[in-house]
Short mmCIF file of C-alpha atoms and ligand atoms in Angstrom, two decimals:
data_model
loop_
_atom_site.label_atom_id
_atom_site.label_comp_id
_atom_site.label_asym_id
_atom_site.label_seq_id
_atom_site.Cartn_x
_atom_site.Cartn_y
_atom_site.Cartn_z
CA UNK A 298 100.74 120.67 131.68
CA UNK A 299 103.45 117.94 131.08
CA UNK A 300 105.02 117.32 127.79
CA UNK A 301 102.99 114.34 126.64
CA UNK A 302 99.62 115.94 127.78
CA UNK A 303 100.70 119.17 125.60
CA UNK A 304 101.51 116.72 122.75
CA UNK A 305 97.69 115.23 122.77
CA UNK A 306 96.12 118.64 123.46
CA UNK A 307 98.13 120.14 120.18
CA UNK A 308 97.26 116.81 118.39
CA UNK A 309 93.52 116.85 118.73
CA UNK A 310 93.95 120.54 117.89
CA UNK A 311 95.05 119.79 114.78
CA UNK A 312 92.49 117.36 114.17
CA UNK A 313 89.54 119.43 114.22
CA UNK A 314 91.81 121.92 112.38
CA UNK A 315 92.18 119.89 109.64
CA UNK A 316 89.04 118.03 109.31
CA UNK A 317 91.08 115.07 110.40
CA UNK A 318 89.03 113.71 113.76
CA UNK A 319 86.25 116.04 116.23
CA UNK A 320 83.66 115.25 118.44
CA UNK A 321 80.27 113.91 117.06
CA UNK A 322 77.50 116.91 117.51
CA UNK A 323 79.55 119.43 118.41
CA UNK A 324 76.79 121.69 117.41
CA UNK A 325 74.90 120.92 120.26
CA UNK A 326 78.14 120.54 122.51
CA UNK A 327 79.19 117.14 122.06
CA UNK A 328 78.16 113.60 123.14
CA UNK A 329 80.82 112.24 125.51
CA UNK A 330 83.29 109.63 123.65
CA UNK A 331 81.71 109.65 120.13
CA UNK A 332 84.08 110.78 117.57
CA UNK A 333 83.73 111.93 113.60
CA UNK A 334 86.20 111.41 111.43
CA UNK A 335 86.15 114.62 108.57
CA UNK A 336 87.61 114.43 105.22
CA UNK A 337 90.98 114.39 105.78
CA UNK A 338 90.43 111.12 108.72
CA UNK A 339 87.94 109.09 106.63
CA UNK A 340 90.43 108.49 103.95
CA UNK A 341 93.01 107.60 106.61
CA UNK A 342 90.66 104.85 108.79
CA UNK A 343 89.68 103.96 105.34
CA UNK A 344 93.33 102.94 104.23
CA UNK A 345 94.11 101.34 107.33
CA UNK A 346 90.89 98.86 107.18
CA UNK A 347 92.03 97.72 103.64
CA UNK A 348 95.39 97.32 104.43
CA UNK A 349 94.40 95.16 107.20
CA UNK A 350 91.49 93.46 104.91
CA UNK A 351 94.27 92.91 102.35
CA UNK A 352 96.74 91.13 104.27
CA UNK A 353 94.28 89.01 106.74
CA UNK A 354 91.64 87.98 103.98
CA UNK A 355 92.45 88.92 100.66
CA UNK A 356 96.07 87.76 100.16
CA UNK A 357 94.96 84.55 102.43
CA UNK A 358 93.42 81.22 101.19
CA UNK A 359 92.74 80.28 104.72
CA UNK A 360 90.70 83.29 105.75
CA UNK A 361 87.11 83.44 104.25
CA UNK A 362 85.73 87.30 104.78
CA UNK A 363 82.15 88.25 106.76
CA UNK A 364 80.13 91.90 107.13
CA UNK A 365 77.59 90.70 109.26
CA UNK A 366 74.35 93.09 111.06
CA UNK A 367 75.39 95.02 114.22
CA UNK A 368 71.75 93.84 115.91
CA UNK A 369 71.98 89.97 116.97
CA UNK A 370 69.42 87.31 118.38
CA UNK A 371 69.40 89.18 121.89
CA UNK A 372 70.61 84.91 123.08
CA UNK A 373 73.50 85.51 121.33
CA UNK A 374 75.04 87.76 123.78
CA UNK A 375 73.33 85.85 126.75
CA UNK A 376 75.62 82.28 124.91
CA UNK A 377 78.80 84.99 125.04
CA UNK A 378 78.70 85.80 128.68
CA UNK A 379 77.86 89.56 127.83
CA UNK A 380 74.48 90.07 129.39
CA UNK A 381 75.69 88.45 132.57
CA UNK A 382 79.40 89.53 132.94
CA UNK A 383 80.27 92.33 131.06
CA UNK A 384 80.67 95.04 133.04
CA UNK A 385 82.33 97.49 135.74
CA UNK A 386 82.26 97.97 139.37
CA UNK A 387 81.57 101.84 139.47
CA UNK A 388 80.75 103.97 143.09
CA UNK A 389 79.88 107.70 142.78
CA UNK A 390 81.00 110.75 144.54
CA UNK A 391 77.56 111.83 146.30
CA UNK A 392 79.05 115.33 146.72
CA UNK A 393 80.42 116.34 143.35
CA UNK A 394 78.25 113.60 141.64
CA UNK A 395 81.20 112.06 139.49
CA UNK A 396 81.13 108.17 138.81
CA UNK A 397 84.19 106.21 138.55
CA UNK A 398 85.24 102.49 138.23
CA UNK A 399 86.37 101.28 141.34
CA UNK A 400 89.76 99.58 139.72
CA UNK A 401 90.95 102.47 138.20
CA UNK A 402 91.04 104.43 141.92
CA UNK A 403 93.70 104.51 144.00
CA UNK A 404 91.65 104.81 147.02
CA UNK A 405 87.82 103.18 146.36
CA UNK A 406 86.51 105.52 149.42
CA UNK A 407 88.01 108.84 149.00
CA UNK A 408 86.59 110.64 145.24
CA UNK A 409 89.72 111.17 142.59
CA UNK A 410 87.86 114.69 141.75
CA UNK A 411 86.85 116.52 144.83
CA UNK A 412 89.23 114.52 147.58
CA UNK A 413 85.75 113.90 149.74
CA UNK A 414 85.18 110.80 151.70
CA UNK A 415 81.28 110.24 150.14
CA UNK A 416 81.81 107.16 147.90
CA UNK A 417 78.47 104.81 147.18
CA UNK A 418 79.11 101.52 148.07
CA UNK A 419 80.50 99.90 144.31
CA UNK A 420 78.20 98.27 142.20
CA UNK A 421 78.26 96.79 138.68
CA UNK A 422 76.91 98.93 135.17
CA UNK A 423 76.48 96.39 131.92
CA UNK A 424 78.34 97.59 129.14
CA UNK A 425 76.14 96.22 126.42
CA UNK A 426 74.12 98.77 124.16
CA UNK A 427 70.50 98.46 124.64
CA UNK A 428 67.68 99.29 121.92
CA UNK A 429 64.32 97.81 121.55
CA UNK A 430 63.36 96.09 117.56
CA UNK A 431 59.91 96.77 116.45
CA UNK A 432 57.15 99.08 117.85
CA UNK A 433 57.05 98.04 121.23
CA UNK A 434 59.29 98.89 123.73
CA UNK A 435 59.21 96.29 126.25
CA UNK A 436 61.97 93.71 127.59
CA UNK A 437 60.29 91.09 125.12
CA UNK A 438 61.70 93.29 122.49
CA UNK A 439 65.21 94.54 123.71
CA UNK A 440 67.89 94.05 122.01
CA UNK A 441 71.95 94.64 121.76
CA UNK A 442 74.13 96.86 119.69
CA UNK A 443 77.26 94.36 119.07
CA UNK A 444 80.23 94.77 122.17
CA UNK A 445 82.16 93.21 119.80
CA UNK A 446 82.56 91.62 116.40
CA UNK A 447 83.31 88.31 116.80
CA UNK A 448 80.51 86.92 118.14
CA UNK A 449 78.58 86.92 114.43
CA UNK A 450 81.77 85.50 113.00
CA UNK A 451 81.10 82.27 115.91
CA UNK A 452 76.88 82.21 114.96
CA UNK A 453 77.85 81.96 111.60
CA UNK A 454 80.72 79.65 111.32
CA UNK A 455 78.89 76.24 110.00
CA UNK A 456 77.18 78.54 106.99
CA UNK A 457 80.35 80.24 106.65
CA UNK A 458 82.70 77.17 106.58
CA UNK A 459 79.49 74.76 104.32
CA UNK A 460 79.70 78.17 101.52
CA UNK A 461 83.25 78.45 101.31
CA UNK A 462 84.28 74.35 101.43
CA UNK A 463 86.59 75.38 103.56
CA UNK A 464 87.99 72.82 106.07
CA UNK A 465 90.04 73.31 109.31
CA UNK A 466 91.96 74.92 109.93
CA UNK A 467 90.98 78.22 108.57
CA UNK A 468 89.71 81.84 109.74
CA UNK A 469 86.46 83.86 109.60
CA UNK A 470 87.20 87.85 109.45
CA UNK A 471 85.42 90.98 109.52
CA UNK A 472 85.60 94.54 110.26
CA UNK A 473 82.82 96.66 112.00
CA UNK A 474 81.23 98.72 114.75
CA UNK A 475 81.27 98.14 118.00
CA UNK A 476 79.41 99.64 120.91
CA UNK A 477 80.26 99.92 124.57
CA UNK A 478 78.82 101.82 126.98
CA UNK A 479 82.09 102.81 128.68
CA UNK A 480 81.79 104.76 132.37
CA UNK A 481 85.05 106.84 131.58
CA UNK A 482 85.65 107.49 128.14
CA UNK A 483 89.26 109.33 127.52
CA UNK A 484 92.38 110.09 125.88
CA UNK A 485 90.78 111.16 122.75
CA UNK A 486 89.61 108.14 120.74
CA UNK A 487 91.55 105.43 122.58
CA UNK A 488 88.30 104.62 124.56
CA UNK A 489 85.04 105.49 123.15
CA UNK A 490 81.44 104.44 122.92
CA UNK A 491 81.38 103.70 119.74
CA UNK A 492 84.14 102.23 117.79
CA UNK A 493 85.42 99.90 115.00
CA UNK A 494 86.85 95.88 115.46
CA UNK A 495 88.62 94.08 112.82
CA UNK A 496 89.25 90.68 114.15
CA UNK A 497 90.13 87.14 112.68
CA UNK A 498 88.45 83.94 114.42
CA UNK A 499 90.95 81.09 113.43
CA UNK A 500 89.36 77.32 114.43
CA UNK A 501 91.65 74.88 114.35
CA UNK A 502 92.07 71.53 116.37
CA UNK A 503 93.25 72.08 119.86
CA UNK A 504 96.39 69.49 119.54
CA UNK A 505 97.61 73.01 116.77
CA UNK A 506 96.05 75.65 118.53
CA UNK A 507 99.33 76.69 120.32
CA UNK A 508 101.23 76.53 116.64
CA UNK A 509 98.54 78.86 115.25
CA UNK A 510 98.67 80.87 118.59
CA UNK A 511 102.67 81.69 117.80
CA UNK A 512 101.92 81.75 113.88
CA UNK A 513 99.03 84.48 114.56
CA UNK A 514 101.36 86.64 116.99
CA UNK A 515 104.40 86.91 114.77
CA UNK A 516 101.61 87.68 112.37
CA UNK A 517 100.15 90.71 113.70
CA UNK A 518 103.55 91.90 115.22
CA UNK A 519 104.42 92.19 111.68
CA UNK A 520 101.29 94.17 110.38
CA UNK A 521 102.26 96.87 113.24
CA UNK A 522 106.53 96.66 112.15
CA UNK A 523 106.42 95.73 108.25
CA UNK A 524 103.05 96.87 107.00
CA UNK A 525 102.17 100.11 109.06
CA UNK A 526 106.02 100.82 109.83
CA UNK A 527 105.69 101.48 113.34
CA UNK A 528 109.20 101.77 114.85
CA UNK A 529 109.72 98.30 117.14
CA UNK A 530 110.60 100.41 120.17
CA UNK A 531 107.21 102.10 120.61
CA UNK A 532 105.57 98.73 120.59
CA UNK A 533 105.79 96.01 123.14
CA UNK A 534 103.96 92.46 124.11
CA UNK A 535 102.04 92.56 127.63
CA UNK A 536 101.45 88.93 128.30
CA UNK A 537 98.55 88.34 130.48
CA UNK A 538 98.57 86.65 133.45
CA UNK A 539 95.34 86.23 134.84
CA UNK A 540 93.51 83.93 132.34
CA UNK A 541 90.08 83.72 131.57
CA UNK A 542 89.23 80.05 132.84
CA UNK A 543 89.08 78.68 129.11
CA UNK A 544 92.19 80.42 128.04
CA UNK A 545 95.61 79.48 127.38
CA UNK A 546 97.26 81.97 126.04
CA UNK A 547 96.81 85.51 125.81
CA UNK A 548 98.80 88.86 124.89
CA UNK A 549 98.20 92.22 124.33
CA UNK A 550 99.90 94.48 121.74
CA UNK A 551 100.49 97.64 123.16
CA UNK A 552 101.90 101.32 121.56
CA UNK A 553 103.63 103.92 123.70
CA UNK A 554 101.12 106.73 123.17
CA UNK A 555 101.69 109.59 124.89
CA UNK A 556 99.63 109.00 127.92
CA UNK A 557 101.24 105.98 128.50
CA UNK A 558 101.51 102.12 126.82
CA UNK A 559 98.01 101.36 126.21
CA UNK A 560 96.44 98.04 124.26
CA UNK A 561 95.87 98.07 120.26
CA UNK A 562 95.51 94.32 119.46
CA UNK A 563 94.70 91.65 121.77
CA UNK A 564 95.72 88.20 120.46
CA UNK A 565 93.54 85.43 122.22
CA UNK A 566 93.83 81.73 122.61
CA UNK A 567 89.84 81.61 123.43
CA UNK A 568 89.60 77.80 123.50
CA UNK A 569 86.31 76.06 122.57
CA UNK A 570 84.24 78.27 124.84
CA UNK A 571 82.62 80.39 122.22
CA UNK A 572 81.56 77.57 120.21
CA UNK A 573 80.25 75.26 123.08
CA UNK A 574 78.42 78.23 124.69
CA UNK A 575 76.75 78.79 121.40
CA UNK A 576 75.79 74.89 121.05
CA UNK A 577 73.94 75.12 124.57
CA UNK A 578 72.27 78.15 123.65
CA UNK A 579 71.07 77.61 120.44
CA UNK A 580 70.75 73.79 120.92
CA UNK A 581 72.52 73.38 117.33
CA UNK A 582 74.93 71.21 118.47
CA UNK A 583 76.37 69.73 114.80
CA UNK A 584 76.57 74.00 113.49
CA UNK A 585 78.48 74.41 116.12
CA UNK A 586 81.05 71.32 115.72
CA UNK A 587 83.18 69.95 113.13
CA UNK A 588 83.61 66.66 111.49
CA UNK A 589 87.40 66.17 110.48
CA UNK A 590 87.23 63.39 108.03
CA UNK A 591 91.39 63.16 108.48
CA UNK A 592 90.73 62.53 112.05
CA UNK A 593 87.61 61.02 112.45
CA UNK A 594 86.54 62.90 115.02
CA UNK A 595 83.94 65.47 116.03
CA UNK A 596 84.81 68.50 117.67
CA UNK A 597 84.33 71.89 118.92
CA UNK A 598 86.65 73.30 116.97
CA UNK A 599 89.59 75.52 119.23
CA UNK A 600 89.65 79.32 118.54
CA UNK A 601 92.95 81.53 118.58
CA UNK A 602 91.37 85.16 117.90
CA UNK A 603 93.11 88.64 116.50
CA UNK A 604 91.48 91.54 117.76
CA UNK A 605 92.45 95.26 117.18
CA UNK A 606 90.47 98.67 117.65
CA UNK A 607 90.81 100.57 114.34
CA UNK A 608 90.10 103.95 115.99
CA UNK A 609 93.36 103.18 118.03
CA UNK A 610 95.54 102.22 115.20
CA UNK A 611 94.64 105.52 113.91
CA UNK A 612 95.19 107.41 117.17
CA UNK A 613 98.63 105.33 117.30
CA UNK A 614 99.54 106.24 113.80
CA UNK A 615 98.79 109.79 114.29
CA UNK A 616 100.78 110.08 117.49
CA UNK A 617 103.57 108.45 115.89
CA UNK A 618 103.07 110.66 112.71
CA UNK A 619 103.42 114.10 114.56
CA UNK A 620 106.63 115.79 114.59
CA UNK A 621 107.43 119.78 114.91
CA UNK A 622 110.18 120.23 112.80
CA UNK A 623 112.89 122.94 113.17
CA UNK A 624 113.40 122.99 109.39
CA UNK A 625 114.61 125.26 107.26
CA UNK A 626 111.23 126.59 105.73
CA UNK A 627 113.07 129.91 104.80
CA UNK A 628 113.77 128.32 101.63
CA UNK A 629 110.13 127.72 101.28
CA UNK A 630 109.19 131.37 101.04
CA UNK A 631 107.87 131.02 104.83
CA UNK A 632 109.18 133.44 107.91
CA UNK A 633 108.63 130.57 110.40
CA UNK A 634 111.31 128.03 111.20
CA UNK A 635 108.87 125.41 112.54
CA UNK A 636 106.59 123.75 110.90
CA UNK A 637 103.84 121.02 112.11
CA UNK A 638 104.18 118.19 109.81
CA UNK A 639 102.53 114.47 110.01
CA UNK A 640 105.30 111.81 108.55
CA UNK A 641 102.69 109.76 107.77
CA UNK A 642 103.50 106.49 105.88
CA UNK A 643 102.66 107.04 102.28
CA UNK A 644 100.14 103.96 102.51
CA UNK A 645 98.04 105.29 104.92
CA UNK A 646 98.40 109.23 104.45
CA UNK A 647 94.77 110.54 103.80
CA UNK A 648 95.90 112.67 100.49
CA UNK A 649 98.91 110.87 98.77
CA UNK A 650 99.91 112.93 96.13
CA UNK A 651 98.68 117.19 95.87
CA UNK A 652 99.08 119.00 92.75
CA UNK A 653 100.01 122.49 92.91
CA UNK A 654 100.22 125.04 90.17
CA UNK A 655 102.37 127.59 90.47
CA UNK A 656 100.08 130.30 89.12
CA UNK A 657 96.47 130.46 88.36
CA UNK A 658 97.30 130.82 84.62
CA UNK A 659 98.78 127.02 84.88
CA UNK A 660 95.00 125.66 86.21
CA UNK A 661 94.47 123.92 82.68
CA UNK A 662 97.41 121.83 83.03
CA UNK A 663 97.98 121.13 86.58
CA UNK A 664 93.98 120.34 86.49
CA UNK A 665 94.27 117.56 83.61
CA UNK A 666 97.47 116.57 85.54
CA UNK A 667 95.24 116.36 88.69
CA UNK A 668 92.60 113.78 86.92
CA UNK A 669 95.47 111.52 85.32
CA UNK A 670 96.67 111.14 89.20
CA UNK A 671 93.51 110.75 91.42
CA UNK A 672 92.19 107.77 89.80
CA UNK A 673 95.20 106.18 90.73
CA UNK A 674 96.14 107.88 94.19
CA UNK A 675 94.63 109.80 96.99
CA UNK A 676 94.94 112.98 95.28
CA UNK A 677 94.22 117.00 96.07
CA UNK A 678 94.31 120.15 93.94
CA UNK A 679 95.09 123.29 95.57
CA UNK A 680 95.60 127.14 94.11
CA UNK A 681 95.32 129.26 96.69
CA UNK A 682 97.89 131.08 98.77
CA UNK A 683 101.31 131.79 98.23
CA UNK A 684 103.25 127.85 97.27
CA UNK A 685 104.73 127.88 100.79
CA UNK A 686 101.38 128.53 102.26
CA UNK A 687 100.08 125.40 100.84
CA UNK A 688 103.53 123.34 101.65
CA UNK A 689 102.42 123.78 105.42
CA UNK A 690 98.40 123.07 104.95
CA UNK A 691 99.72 119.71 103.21
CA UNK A 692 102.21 119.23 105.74
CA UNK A 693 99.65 119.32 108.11
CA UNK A 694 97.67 116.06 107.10
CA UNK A 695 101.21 114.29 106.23
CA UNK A 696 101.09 114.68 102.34
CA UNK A 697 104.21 112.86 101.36
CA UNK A 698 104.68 114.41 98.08
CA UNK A 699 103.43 117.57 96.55
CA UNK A 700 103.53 118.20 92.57
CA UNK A 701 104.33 121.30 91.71
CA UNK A 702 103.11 122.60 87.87
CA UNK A 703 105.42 125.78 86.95
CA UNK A 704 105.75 127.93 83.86
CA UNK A 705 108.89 125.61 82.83
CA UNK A 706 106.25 122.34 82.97
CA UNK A 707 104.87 123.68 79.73
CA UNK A 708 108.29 123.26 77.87
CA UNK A 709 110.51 119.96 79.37
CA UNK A 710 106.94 118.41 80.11
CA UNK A 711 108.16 117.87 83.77
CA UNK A 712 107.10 118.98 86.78
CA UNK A 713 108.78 119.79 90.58
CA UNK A 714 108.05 116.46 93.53
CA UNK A 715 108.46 118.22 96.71
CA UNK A 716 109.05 115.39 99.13
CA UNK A 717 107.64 116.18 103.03
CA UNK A 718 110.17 115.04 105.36
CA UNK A 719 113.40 116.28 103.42
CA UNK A 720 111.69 118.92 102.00
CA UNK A 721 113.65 118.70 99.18
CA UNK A 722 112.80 118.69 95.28
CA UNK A 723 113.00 116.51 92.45
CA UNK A 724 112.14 117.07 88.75
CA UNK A 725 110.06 114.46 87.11
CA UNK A 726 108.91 113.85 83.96
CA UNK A 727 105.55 114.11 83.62
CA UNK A 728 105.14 110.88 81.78
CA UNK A 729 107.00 108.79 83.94
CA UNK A 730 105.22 110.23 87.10
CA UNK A 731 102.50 107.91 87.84
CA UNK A 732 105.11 105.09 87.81
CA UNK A 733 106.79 107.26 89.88
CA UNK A 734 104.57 107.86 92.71
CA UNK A 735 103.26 104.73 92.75
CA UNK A 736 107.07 103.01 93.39
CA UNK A 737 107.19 105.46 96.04
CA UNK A 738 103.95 104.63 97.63
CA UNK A 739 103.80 101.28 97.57
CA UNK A 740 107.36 100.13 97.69
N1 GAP B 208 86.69 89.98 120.84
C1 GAP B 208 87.65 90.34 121.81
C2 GAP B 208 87.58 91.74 122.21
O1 GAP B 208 86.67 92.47 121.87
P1 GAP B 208 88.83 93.56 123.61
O2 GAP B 208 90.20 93.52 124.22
O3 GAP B 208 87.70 93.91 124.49
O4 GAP B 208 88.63 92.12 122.97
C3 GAP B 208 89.71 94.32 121.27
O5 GAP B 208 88.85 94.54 122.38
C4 GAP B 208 90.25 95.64 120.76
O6 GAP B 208 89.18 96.54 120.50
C5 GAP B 208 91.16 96.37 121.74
O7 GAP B 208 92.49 95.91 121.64
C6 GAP B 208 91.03 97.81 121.28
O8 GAP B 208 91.92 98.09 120.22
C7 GAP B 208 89.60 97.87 120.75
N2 GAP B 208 88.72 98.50 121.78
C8 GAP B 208 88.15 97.89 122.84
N3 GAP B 208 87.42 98.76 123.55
C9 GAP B 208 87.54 99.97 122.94
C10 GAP B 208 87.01 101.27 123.19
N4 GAP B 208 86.20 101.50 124.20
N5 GAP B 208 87.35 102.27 122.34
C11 GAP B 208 88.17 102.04 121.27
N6 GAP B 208 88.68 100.82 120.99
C12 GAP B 208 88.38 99.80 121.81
#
């Protein structure tokens, strides 16, 4: 086992460990890329979404927001291309019965798992969702589980766009589940079946789509550098080269995880083919067009599209989060000089702020202390085990700063901020601690 892989198998350790991410129905062994996130993950995908929500609808004039049904019109994904194109050229092994996609093989005759020379000739598996709506379950009555968000955010533009009085250009955003039937899922979360979007559909006129291309890059470069503080090194841009035939521009944002760079964000130049496609197919021609007044012209208006996987940003901040640290815990009452912490931005860390009394006789206190903070904060209360103990089980899901109540808390009305990555302490008074925190957290 290399390095990395060790890193990822002592990372989705300590996810099931700490409630943070396992597999769906473990119970019953599993169901092959499906994921839960516990209590300590929820709170973390959770932050992420509104910190994404905040910046690309909330604190925007030029973004209207959309939470639309995962089940479309089944024409909807014929319009998008999904039905015909989307999918992968797989061949199986017919001795060890293992399936593969033929372009991630090195050799498309000879199987990556056994080594034998007993490939099927290649053919293609859609990797659209199917499910049947209403009692019968016939082809008259299939339908799709979403591949992807946007394609609501396209169907409903014109009622969007009418509601809003919005006028280009301006976005349509929305975060959501998406399904895929993927051949191979792996690495953890990175690819799975099931999975959340948040993308932004900006229409604009094509004469400023390339503008709004550049704007919406430096845009989302900065979400990964300024809002999430991911160092600049462990991102790069992969331009892509092959176009789709409608394209102009496209780029992938990619993190160095530990199994390699892999994508987290695509940005899209996706021309007017969504919104032409959906014109033929629905035969709504003027919902599907714009008239700019300014211009006096009618168009299909251009779309430059944001895409990221939320399940990745998580997987990326939690790979970027985990450190072993050579500390000195001694100091902290523990016997152990290394400790497994998660330097998780303060933003995003699933519990913000713990409160820990120093002795069971102080639960009055530290418990009204508690309430005054988790209105306000992501917040935990723990008593048990000895104060180092519970250093290490909040290091563990990244808590950046742990309250400590002590007998002297009762007198100077202050208590003891133990801070996680200097693991140093700070005395605070109580009533200036909210303030506190909150400069800390959101600085
Ligand atoms: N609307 C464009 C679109 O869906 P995509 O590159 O297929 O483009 C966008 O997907 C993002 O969705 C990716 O950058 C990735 O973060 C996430 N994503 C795609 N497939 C995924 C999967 N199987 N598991 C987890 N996330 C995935």
């Amino acid at each position: 086992m290399n390095n990395n892989e060790d890193l990822m198998s002592k990372l989705v350790a300590l996810c099931k460990r700490r409630g943070i991410i396992f597999q769906s129905s473990e119970l019953y062994g599993g169901i092959n890329g499906f994921w839960d996130y516990g209590p300590k993950g929820a709170p973390l995908k959770r932050a992420v979404e509104q910190l994404w929500w905040k910046y690309m609808v909330q604190e925007r004039d030029n973004v209207e927001g959309l939470d639309s049904t995962v089940i479309c019109h089944p024409e909807v994904w014929r319009a998008s291309g999904h039905l015909a194109q989307f999918s992968d050229l797989m061949t199986d092994c017919t001795e060890c019965k293992k399936r593969f996609r033929v372009d991630q093989m090195d050799d498309p005759n000879v199987c990556p798992a056994c080594g034998a020379h007993a490939m099927t000739p290649p053919r293609e598996f859609n990797l659209m969702m199917k499910t049947f709506v209403g009692p019968v379950f016939d082809e008259e009555h299939a339908a799709y589980l979403r591949a992807e968000t946007c394609q609501p955010i396209f169907v409903d533009f014109n009622t969007i766009r009418v509601a809003s009085r919005q006028k280009l250009p301006f976005g349509i955003a929305q975060t959501g589940k998406a399904f895929r039937n993927e051949i191979n899922p792996r690495n953890f979360t990175f690819r799975s079946r099931e999975f959340m979007q948040m993308e932004m559909e900006f229409f604009c006129h094509e004469s400023e789509s390339m503008d709004w291309f550049d704007y919406w890059h430096q845009e989302r470069w900065n979400f990964y550098t300024k809002i999430l503080r991911i160092p600049e090194e462990k991102l790069r841009i992969h331009w892509h080269d092959k176009l789709a035939h409608y394209a102009k521009k496209a780029l992938d944002i990619e993190y160095l995880f530990p199994f390699g760079w892999g994508e987290v964000e695509g940005v899209h130049h996706r021309g007017t083919w969504d919104m032409s496609r959906h014109a033929e197919y629905s035969k709504q021609d003027q919902a599907c067009k714009y008239f700019d007044q300014e211009r006096n012209e009618t168009y299909f208006p251009t779309v430059v599209e944001t895409s990221c996987g939320l399940d990745r940003i998580c997987l990326m901040l939690l790979c970027n989060a985990y450190d072993e640290d050579t500390a000195d815990t001694k100091k902290e009452g523990m016997d152990e000089d290394v400790r497994v912490v998660l330097h998780f931005d303060p933003k995003v860390a699933p519990v913000q702020v713990a409160v820990l009394p120093l002795s069971k006789k102080l639960e009055a206190p530290a418990t009204e202390l508690y309430k005054k903070l988790n209105n306000l904060f992501r917040a935990e209360y723990d008593v048990t085990g000895s104060i180092g103990k519970r250093y290490r089980r909040q290091d563990e899901i990244g808590t950046p700063f742990c309250v400590t109540y002590d007998f002297d808390s009762e007198n100077d009305k202050a208590v003891t901020v133990r801070l996680r990555d200097a693991m140093t302490q700070e005395r605070i008074p109580i009533a200036q601690l909210r303030q506190w925190l909150a400069d800390k957290i959101w600085e």
